[in-house]
CSV table of N, CA and C in Angstrom, one decimal:
chain,number,residue,atom,x,y,z
A,1,MET,N,89.8,133.7,116.1
A,1,MET,CA,88.9,133.8,115.4
A,1,MET,C,89.6,134.2,113.8
A,2,HIS,N,89.3,133.5,112.7
A,2,HIS,CA,89.9,133.3,111.0
A,2,HIS,C,89.8,134.9,110.6
A,3,LEU,N,90.4,135.4,110.0
A,3,LEU,CA,89.4,136.3,109.2
A,3,LEU,C,88.9,136.2,108.1
A,4,ILE,N,89.7,134.9,107.4
A,4,ILE,CA,88.8,134.0,106.4
A,4,ILE,C,88.9,133.2,106.9
A,5,GLU,N,87.6,132.1,106.7
A,5,GLU,CA,87.2,131.2,106.7
A,5,GLU,C,87.4,130.4,105.2
A,6,ASN,N,88.1,129.1,105.4
A,6,ASN,CA,88.3,128.5,103.5
A,6,ASN,C,87.9,127.3,103.9
A,7,LYS,N,87.1,126.9,103.4
A,7,LYS,CA,86.8,125.2,103.1
A,7,LYS,C,87.6,124.6,102.2
A,8,TYR,N,89.1,123.7,102.7
A,8,TYR,CA,90.2,123.1,101.9
A,8,TYR,C,89.6,121.4,102.0
A,9,GLU,N,89.9,120.7,101.2
A,9,GLU,CA,90.1,119.2,101.3
A,9,GLU,C,91.2,118.9,102.1
A,10,THR,N,89.9,118.3,103.2
A,10,THR,CA,90.9,117.2,104.4
A,10,THR,C,91.0,116.0,104.7
A,11,ALA,N,90.1,115.6,103.3
A,11,ALA,CA,89.9,114.2,103.7
A,11,ALA,C,90.9,113.6,103.9
A,12,GLY,N,92.6,113.7,102.8
A,12,GLY,CA,93.6,113.1,103.1
A,12,GLY,C,94.4,113.2,104.6
A,13,LEU,N,94.2,114.6,105.3
A,13,LEU,CA,95.0,114.8,105.5
A,13,LEU,C,94.4,113.7,107.2
A,14,LEU,N,92.8,113.7,107.1
A,14,LEU,CA,92.1,113.1,108.4
A,14,LEU,C,92.6,111.3,108.2
A,15,LYS,N,92.5,110.6,107.0
A,15,LYS,CA,93.4,109.6,106.5
A,15,LYS,C,94.6,109.1,107.5
A,16,LEU,N,95.2,109.8,108.1
A,16,LEU,CA,96.7,110.0,108.8
A,16,LEU,C,96.4,109.6,110.0
A,17,PRO,N,97.5,108.7,110.4
A,17,PRO,CA,97.7,108.8,112.2
A,17,PRO,C,97.7,110.0,112.4
A,18,PRO,N,97.5,110.1,114.1
A,18,PRO,CA,97.9,111.7,114.4
A,18,PRO,C,98.8,112.2,114.4
A,19,HIS,N,99.8,111.3,114.5
A,19,HIS,CA,101.3,111.4,114.5
A,19,HIS,C,101.9,112.3,112.9
A,20,ALA,N,101.4,111.5,112.3
A,20,ALA,CA,101.7,111.7,110.6
A,20,ALA,C,100.9,113.1,110.4
A,21,ARG,N,99.4,113.0,110.9
A,21,ARG,CA,99.1,114.4,110.6
A,21,ARG,C,99.6,115.4,111.0
A,22,ASP,N,100.4,115.5,111.7
A,22,ASP,CA,100.9,116.3,112.7
A,22,ASP,C,102.2,117.1,112.0
A,23,ILE,N,102.9,116.0,111.3
A,23,ILE,CA,103.8,116.5,110.1
A,23,ILE,C,103.4,117.2,109.0
A,24,ALA,N,101.9,116.5,108.3
A,24,ALA,CA,101.6,117.3,107.5
A,24,ALA,C,100.4,118.6,107.7
A,25,GLU,N,100.3,119.1,109.0
A,25,GLU,CA,99.9,120.3,109.1
A,25,GLU,C,100.7,121.1,109.6
A,26,HIS,N,102.0,120.8,110.3
A,26,HIS,CA,102.9,121.4,110.3
A,26,HIS,C,103.6,121.8,108.6
A,27,LEU,N,104.1,121.4,107.7
A,27,LEU,CA,104.1,121.3,106.4
A,27,LEU,C,103.1,122.3,105.9
A,28,LEU,N,101.9,121.9,106.0
A,28,LEU,CA,100.7,123.0,105.2
A,28,LEU,C,100.6,124.6,105.8
A,29,THR,N,101.2,124.6,107.3
A,29,THR,CA,101.1,125.8,107.3
A,29,THR,C,102.2,126.9,107.4
A,30,LEU,N,103.3,126.0,107.6
A,30,LEU,CA,104.8,126.4,107.2
A,30,LEU,C,105.5,126.6,106.0
A,31,THR,N,105.1,125.5,104.9
A,31,THR,CA,105.9,125.4,103.6
A,31,THR,C,105.3,125.8,102.7
A,32,PRO,N,105.5,126.9,101.5
A,32,PRO,CA,104.8,127.7,100.4
A,32,PRO,C,105.0,126.2,99.2
A,33,LEU,N,103.6,126.2,98.9
A,33,LEU,CA,103.7,125.8,97.3
A,33,LEU,C,104.0,125.3,96.8
A,34,ASN,N,105.8,125.8,96.3
A,34,ASN,CA,106.4,125.4,95.2
A,34,ASN,C,107.1,124.4,96.2
A,35,GLU,N,107.7,125.1,97.7
A,35,GLU,CA,108.6,124.1,98.1
A,35,GLU,C,107.9,122.6,98.3
A,36,LEU,N,106.6,123.0,98.7
A,36,LEU,CA,105.9,121.1,98.5
A,36,LEU,C,106.1,120.3,97.6
A,37,LEU,N,105.7,121.3,96.3
A,37,LEU,CA,105.4,121.0,95.2
A,37,LEU,C,107.5,120.2,95.0
A,38,LEU,N,108.3,120.5,95.5
A,38,LEU,CA,109.1,120.3,95.0
A,38,LEU,C,109.7,119.2,95.8
A,39,MET,N,109.4,118.9,97.1
A,39,MET,CA,109.6,117.8,97.8
A,39,MET,C,108.8,116.4,97.5
A,40,TRP,N,107.4,117.0,97.0
A,40,TRP,CA,106.5,116.1,96.0
A,40,TRP,C,108.1,115.3,95.4
A,41,GLN,N,107.9,116.0,94.5
A,41,GLN,CA,108.6,115.7,93.3
A,41,GLN,C,109.8,114.7,93.8
A,42,ALA,N,110.8,115.3,94.5
A,42,ALA,CA,112.4,114.9,95.3
A,42,ALA,C,111.5,113.3,95.3
A,43,ASP,N,110.8,113.0,96.3
A,43,ASP,CA,110.5,111.9,96.6
A,43,ASP,C,111.1,111.2,97.8
A,44,GLU,N,112.1,112.5,99.0
A,44,GLU,CA,112.6,112.1,99.4
A,44,GLU,C,112.0,112.6,100.5
A,45,PRO,N,112.0,111.6,101.8
A,45,PRO,CA,111.1,112.2,103.1
A,45,PRO,C,112.2,112.9,103.8
A,46,ASN,N,111.3,114.3,104.9
A,46,ASN,CA,112.2,115.1,105.5
A,46,ASN,C,112.3,114.3,106.9
A,47,GLN,N,113.8,113.8,107.0
A,47,GLN,CA,114.3,112.8,107.9
A,47,GLN,C,113.6,113.3,109.1
A,48,ASP,N,114.0,114.6,109.5
A,48,ASP,CA,114.1,115.8,110.4
A,48,ASP,C,112.8,115.8,111.4
A,49,LEU,N,111.1,115.8,110.4
A,49,LEU,CA,110.2,115.4,110.8
A,49,LEU,C,109.9,114.4,111.2
A,50,LEU,N,109.9,113.3,110.3
A,50,LEU,CA,109.8,112.4,110.7
A,50,LEU,C,110.0,111.8,111.9
A,51,HIS,N,111.6,111.7,112.1
A,51,HIS,CA,112.3,111.5,113.6
A,51,HIS,C,111.2,112.7,115.0
A,52,GLU,N,111.7,113.5,114.6
A,52,GLU,CA,110.9,114.4,115.9
A,52,GLU,C,109.7,113.8,116.5
A,53,HIS,N,108.8,113.4,114.9
A,53,HIS,CA,107.4,113.0,115.7
A,53,HIS,C,107.2,111.5,115.4
A,54,ARG,N,108.5,110.9,115.3
A,54,ARG,CA,108.6,109.1,115.6
A,54,ARG,C,107.7,108.6,114.4
A,55,VAL,N,107.7,109.0,113.1
A,55,VAL,CA,106.7,108.4,112.0
A,55,VAL,C,107.8,107.5,111.3
A,56,PRO,N,107.2,106.7,111.1
A,56,PRO,CA,107.6,105.8,110.0
A,56,PRO,C,108.1,106.4,108.5
A,57,GLU,N,109.2,105.8,108.1
A,57,GLU,CA,109.4,106.9,106.5
A,57,GLU,C,108.5,106.0,105.7
A,58,LYS,N,107.9,105.0,105.5
A,58,LYS,CA,106.7,104.8,104.4
A,58,LYS,C,105.3,105.4,104.6
A,59,LEU,N,105.3,106.0,105.7
A,59,LEU,CA,103.7,107.2,105.8
A,59,LEU,C,104.3,108.4,104.8
A,60,TRP,N,105.2,108.7,104.5
A,60,TRP,CA,105.8,110.2,103.6
A,60,TRP,C,105.1,110.5,102.7
A,61,PRO,N,104.9,109.6,101.8
A,61,PRO,CA,104.3,109.6,100.6
A,61,PRO,C,102.6,109.9,101.0
A,62,GLU,N,102.2,109.6,101.7
A,62,GLU,CA,100.8,109.8,102.3
A,62,GLU,C,100.8,111.2,102.7
A,63,ILE,N,101.6,111.6,103.5
A,63,ILE,CA,101.8,112.8,104.2
A,63,ILE,C,102.3,114.3,103.2
A,64,ILE,N,102.7,113.7,102.2
A,64,ILE,CA,103.3,114.7,101.1
A,64,ILE,C,101.6,114.9,100.1
A,65,ASN,N,100.8,114.0,100.0
A,65,ASN,CA,100.3,114.1,99.3
A,65,ASN,C,99.2,114.7,99.7
A,66,ALA,N,98.7,114.4,101.1
A,66,ALA,CA,97.8,114.7,101.7
A,66,ALA,C,97.5,116.5,102.3
A,67,THR,N,98.7,116.5,102.6
A,67,THR,CA,99.4,118.2,102.3
A,67,THR,C,99.1,118.9,101.0
A,68,LEU,N,99.5,118.5,100.1
A,68,LEU,CA,99.8,118.9,99.0
A,68,LEU,C,98.4,119.4,98.7
A,69,LEU,N,97.7,118.3,98.4
A,69,LEU,CA,96.1,118.5,98.4
A,69,LEU,C,95.1,119.5,99.0
A,70,ALA,N,95.2,119.5,100.5
A,70,ALA,CA,95.2,121.1,101.1
A,70,ALA,C,95.5,122.1,100.9
A,71,LYS,N,96.5,121.9,100.5
A,71,LYS,CA,97.6,123.4,100.3
A,71,LYS,C,96.8,123.9,98.8
A,72,THR,N,96.9,123.3,97.6
A,72,THR,CA,96.2,124.1,96.6
A,72,THR,C,94.9,124.0,96.3
A,73,THR,N,94.0,123.2,97.3
A,73,THR,CA,92.7,123.6,97.4
A,73,THR,C,92.2,124.2,98.3
A,74,TYR,N,93.2,125.5,99.2
A,74,TYR,CA,92.5,126.3,99.8
A,74,TYR,C,93.0,127.5,98.9
A,75,PHE,N,93.7,127.3,98.0
A,75,PHE,CA,93.3,128.6,96.7
A,75,PHE,C,92.0,128.8,96.4
A,76,LEU,N,91.5,130.6,96.9
A,76,LEU,CA,90.4,130.3,96.4
A,76,LEU,C,89.9,130.4,95.0
A,77,PRO,N,89.2,130.4,94.4
A,77,PRO,CA,89.0,131.1,92.7
A,77,PRO,C,89.6,132.3,92.7
A,78,ASN,N,89.7,132.6,91.8
A,78,ASN,CA,90.0,134.0,91.5
A,78,ASN,C,90.1,134.3,90.1
A,79,PRO,N,89.4,135.0,89.4
A,79,PRO,CA,89.4,135.9,87.9
A,79,PRO,C,90.8,136.1,87.9
A,80,ASN,N,91.2,136.6,88.5
A,80,ASN,CA,92.8,137.1,88.3
A,80,ASN,C,93.6,135.9,87.7
A,81,PHE,N,93.8,134.7,88.4
A,81,PHE,CA,94.7,134.2,87.9
A,81,PHE,C,94.3,133.9,86.5
A,82,THR,N,95.9,133.5,85.9
A,82,THR,CA,96.3,133.0,84.7
A,82,THR,C,95.7,131.9,84.3
A,83,LYS,N,95.8,131.2,83.1
A,83,LYS,CA,95.1,129.7,82.8
A,83,LYS,C,96.5,129.1,83.0
A,84,GLU,N,97.8,129.2,83.2
A,84,GLU,CA,98.6,128.7,83.3
A,84,GLU,C,98.9,128.8,85.0
A,85,GLU,N,98.0,129.5,85.5
A,85,GLU,CA,98.4,129.7,87.3
A,85,GLU,C,97.2,128.4,87.8
A,86,LEU,N,95.9,128.7,86.8
A,86,LEU,CA,94.8,127.6,86.9
A,86,LEU,C,95.2,126.2,86.8
A,87,LEU,N,96.0,126.3,85.8
A,87,LEU,CA,96.5,124.7,85.5
A,87,LEU,C,97.8,124.3,85.9
A,88,TYR,N,98.3,124.8,87.1
A,88,TYR,CA,99.0,124.2,87.8
A,88,TYR,C,98.4,124.3,89.1
A,89,LEU,N,98.0,125.2,89.7
A,89,LEU,CA,97.1,124.1,90.9
A,89,LEU,C,96.6,123.3,90.6
A,90,MET,N,95.4,123.0,89.6
A,90,MET,CA,94.8,122.3,89.4
A,90,MET,C,95.4,120.5,88.9
A,91,LYS,N,96.4,120.7,88.4
A,91,LYS,CA,97.4,119.7,88.1
A,91,LYS,C,98.3,119.4,89.2
A,92,ALA,N,99.0,119.8,90.3
A,92,ALA,CA,98.9,119.4,91.4
A,92,ALA,C,98.1,118.8,92.1
A,93,ALA,N,97.1,119.3,92.2
A,93,ALA,CA,96.2,118.9,93.1
A,93,ALA,C,95.5,117.5,92.8
A,94,CYS,N,95.4,117.5,91.5
A,94,CYS,CA,95.0,116.3,90.3
A,94,CYS,C,95.9,114.8,91.4
A,95,SER,N,97.3,115.3,90.6
A,95,SER,CA,98.6,114.3,91.3
A,95,SER,C,98.8,114.1,92.3
A,96,SER,N,98.2,114.8,93.3
A,96,SER,CA,98.1,114.4,94.8
A,96,SER,C,97.5,113.3,95.1
A,97,ILE,N,96.7,113.2,94.2
A,97,ILE,CA,95.2,111.7,94.3
A,97,ILE,C,95.2,111.0,93.4
A,98,GLY,N,96.7,111.0,92.6
A,98,GLY,CA,97.0,109.8,92.1
A,98,GLY,C,95.8,109.7,90.5
A,99,LEU,N,95.6,111.0,90.0
A,99,LEU,CA,94.7,111.0,89.2
A,99,LEU,C,95.1,112.5,88.7
A,100,PRO,N,96.3,112.0,87.6
A,100,PRO,CA,97.2,113.4,86.9
A,100,PRO,C,96.6,113.8,85.9
A,101,LEU,N,96.4,114.8,85.4
A,101,LEU,CA,95.6,115.3,84.2
A,101,LEU,C,96.1,114.7,83.1
A,102,ASN,N,97.5,114.2,82.9
A,102,ASN,CA,97.9,113.6,81.7
A,102,ASN,C,97.5,112.8,81.1
A,103,LEU,N,96.7,111.7,82.3
A,103,LEU,CA,96.0,110.7,82.3
A,103,LEU,C,94.6,110.7,82.3
A,104,TYR,N,94.2,111.4,83.0
A,104,TYR,CA,92.3,111.4,83.0
A,104,TYR,C,91.9,113.2,82.9
A,105,SER,N,90.8,112.9,81.8
A,105,SER,CA,90.6,114.3,81.7
A,105,SER,C,90.4,115.2,83.3
A,106,VAL,N,89.7,116.2,83.4
A,106,VAL,CA,89.3,116.8,84.4
A,106,VAL,C,87.4,116.5,84.6
A,107,LYS,N,86.9,115.9,84.0
A,107,LYS,CA,85.5,115.5,84.2
A,107,LYS,C,85.8,114.3,84.4
A,108,GLU,N,86.8,113.4,84.5
A,108,GLU,CA,86.9,112.1,84.8
A,108,GLU,C,87.6,112.1,86.3
A,109,VAL,N,88.1,113.0,86.4
A,109,VAL,CA,88.9,112.9,87.5
A,109,VAL,C,87.4,114.0,88.8
A,110,ILE,N,87.2,114.5,88.2
A,110,ILE,CA,86.3,115.0,89.3
A,110,ILE,C,85.3,113.7,89.5
A,111,GLU,N,84.6,113.1,88.6
A,111,GLU,CA,83.6,112.0,88.6
A,111,GLU,C,84.2,110.6,89.5
A,112,MET,N,85.4,110.7,89.6
A,112,MET,CA,86.1,109.5,90.2
A,112,MET,C,86.1,110.3,91.9
A,113,SER,N,86.7,111.0,91.8
A,113,SER,CA,87.0,111.9,93.3
A,113,SER,C,85.9,112.2,94.3
A,114,ARG,N,84.7,112.4,93.5
A,114,ARG,CA,83.5,113.2,94.5
A,114,ARG,C,83.1,112.6,95.6
A,115,GLU,N,83.5,111.0,95.0
A,115,GLU,CA,82.7,110.6,96.8
A,115,GLU,C,84.1,110.7,98.0
A,116,GLU,N,85.2,110.7,97.7
A,116,GLU,CA,86.3,110.1,98.8
A,116,GLU,C,87.1,111.5,99.1
A,117,TYR,N,86.7,112.5,98.0
A,117,TYR,CA,87.1,114.2,98.4
A,117,TYR,C,86.3,115.1,97.4
A,118,PRO,N,85.0,115.1,98.6
A,118,PRO,CA,83.9,116.0,97.9
A,118,PRO,C,84.6,117.6,97.9
A,119,ILE,N,85.3,118.1,98.7
A,119,ILE,CA,85.5,119.8,98.8
A,119,ILE,C,86.8,119.5,97.5
A,120,PHE,N,87.5,118.7,97.0
A,120,PHE,CA,88.1,118.9,95.9
A,120,PHE,C,87.4,118.7,94.7
A,121,SER,N,86.6,118.1,94.7
A,121,SER,CA,85.7,117.6,93.6
A,121,SER,C,85.1,119.0,93.0
A,122,GLU,N,84.6,120.1,94.2
A,122,GLU,CA,83.9,120.8,93.9
A,122,GLU,C,85.0,122.2,93.7
A,123,TRP,N,86.2,122.3,94.4
A,123,TRP,CA,87.2,123.0,93.8
A,123,TRP,C,87.3,123.3,92.8
A,124,LEU,N,88.0,121.2,92.1
A,124,LEU,CA,88.3,121.2,90.7
A,124,LEU,C,87.2,121.9,89.3
A,125,LYS,N,85.8,121.6,89.7
A,125,LYS,CA,84.7,122.1,88.9
A,125,LYS,C,84.9,123.3,89.0
A,126,THR,N,85.3,123.8,90.1
A,126,THR,CA,85.5,125.8,89.8
A,126,THR,C,86.4,126.6,89.6
A,127,PHE,N,87.0,125.6,89.8
A,127,PHE,CA,88.7,126.2,88.4
A,127,PHE,C,88.5,125.4,87.0
A,128,ALA,N,88.3,124.6,86.9
A,128,ALA,CA,88.4,124.3,85.4
A,128,ALA,C,87.1,125.5,85.2
A,129,ASN,N,85.7,125.9,85.8
A,129,ASN,CA,85.0,126.6,85.1
A,129,ASN,C,85.8,128.1,84.7
A,130,LEU,N,86.6,128.5,85.9
A,130,LEU,CA,87.4,129.1,85.5
A,130,LEU,C,88.2,129.4,84.2
A,131,LEU,N,88.6,128.3,84.0
A,131,LEU,CA,89.9,128.0,82.7
A,131,LEU,C,89.3,128.5,81.8
A,132,LYS,N,88.0,127.6,81.6
A,132,LYS,CA,87.1,127.4,80.4
A,132,LYS,C,86.6,129.4,80.0
A,133,GLN,N,86.8,130.1,81.1
A,133,GLN,CA,86.2,131.9,80.8
A,133,GLN,C,87.5,131.9,80.6
A,134,LYS,N,88.8,131.6,80.0
A,134,LYS,CA,90.2,132.0,80.1
A,134,LYS,C,90.3,131.9,78.6
A,135,ARG,N,90.1,131.0,77.7
A,135,ARG,CA,90.3,130.4,76.6
A,135,ARG,C,89.2,131.0,75.5
């Protein structure tokens, strides 16, 4: 039994084939957010994990994006977060679904993602409201 039950966005994870999902779950569990972001930015697949799970390299972008989305949305809203911390999480999550905040407004991302990523959409709305309170 988990001590803390948290709803996070799993839609990206569920789209992955099972062997690719194993890698994503491994990364989600063992890799800190800052390292995931570095892996995402580097765009260089983890060959060891891919080989171990017999996953083709072409699935790496989907794996890392799904993992990043799940990891960021796992963070619960916290009024003690600074503006910078809120934006950091929001930007990472939005970028992981291909809707970066430098191209789209938060309102647009919420609307465009609502159907495919319902948990993320609500998470983003909550974080955006927290951010408004900080200004």
